[in-house]
């Protein structure tokens, strides 16, 4: 994952470290955590990608579970399709969160998964006994990667700006 570019279109990124305890709890085989800033608009997003060859490990690490466990209140989730430059549609979920007195801070998280090379928005696609077994055949296609693009906004009433930022980055 570290080979993903630091420059994506007009966005420039820097790697952001993650606390060792958080990495231990997440249990991913590999991860990427970066902050990207759009040179033109000044929009800021965080890109987090977690990869594991044991898909069942990813089940409890969904935005609607992890963010509330870290002090965010989940407001709503909607399904979205983002039009990409090549004409494809990126199916994703957009989650909205807030925290602080009077909802002083908001967070928008766009997320989807790559399961065996195919995009999905449903964690239930890798739920079940077949996904708990180790990859004894060493099949390189047996994996799940979670992609999260987030944008924090203050106050929470500006969530539409955060949504625009995560969609703009996803397009690139």
PDB file of N, CA and C in Angstrom, residues 2 17 35 41 96 133:
ATOM      1  N   UNK A   2       2.055   1.172   0.540  1.00  0.00           N
ATOM      2  CA  UNK A   2       2.913   2.358   0.594  1.00  0.00           C
ATOM      3  C   UNK A   2       3.304   2.854  -0.798  1.00  0.00           C
ATOM      4  N   UNK A  17       1.090   8.868  11.003  1.00  0.00           N
ATOM      5  CA  UNK A  17       1.281   7.654  11.803  1.00  0.00           C
ATOM      6  C   UNK A  17       0.007   7.324  12.577  1.00  0.00           C
ATOM      7  N   UNK A  35      -2.975  12.142   4.865  1.00  0.00           N
ATOM      8  CA  UNK A  35      -3.762  13.364   4.746  1.00  0.00           C
ATOM      9  C   UNK A  35      -3.410  13.985   3.402  1.00  0.00           C
ATOM     10  N   UNK A  41      -8.351  24.050  -4.187  1.00  0.00           N
ATOM     11  CA  UNK A  41      -9.467  24.436  -3.311  1.00  0.00           C
ATOM     12  C   UNK A  41      -9.090  24.513  -1.839  1.00  0.00           C
ATOM     13  N   UNK A  96     -22.214   9.959   8.164  1.00  0.00           N
ATOM     14  CA  UNK A  96     -22.153  11.280   8.791  1.00  0.00           C
ATOM     15  C   UNK A  96     -22.068  11.104  10.309  1.00  0.00           C
ATOM     16  N   UNK A 133     -11.301 -18.694   7.714  1.00  0.00           N
ATOM     17  CA  UNK A 133     -10.204 -19.645   7.552  1.00  0.00           C
ATOM     18  C   UNK A 133      -8.953 -18.959   7.022  1.00  0.00           C
TER      19      UNK A 133
END
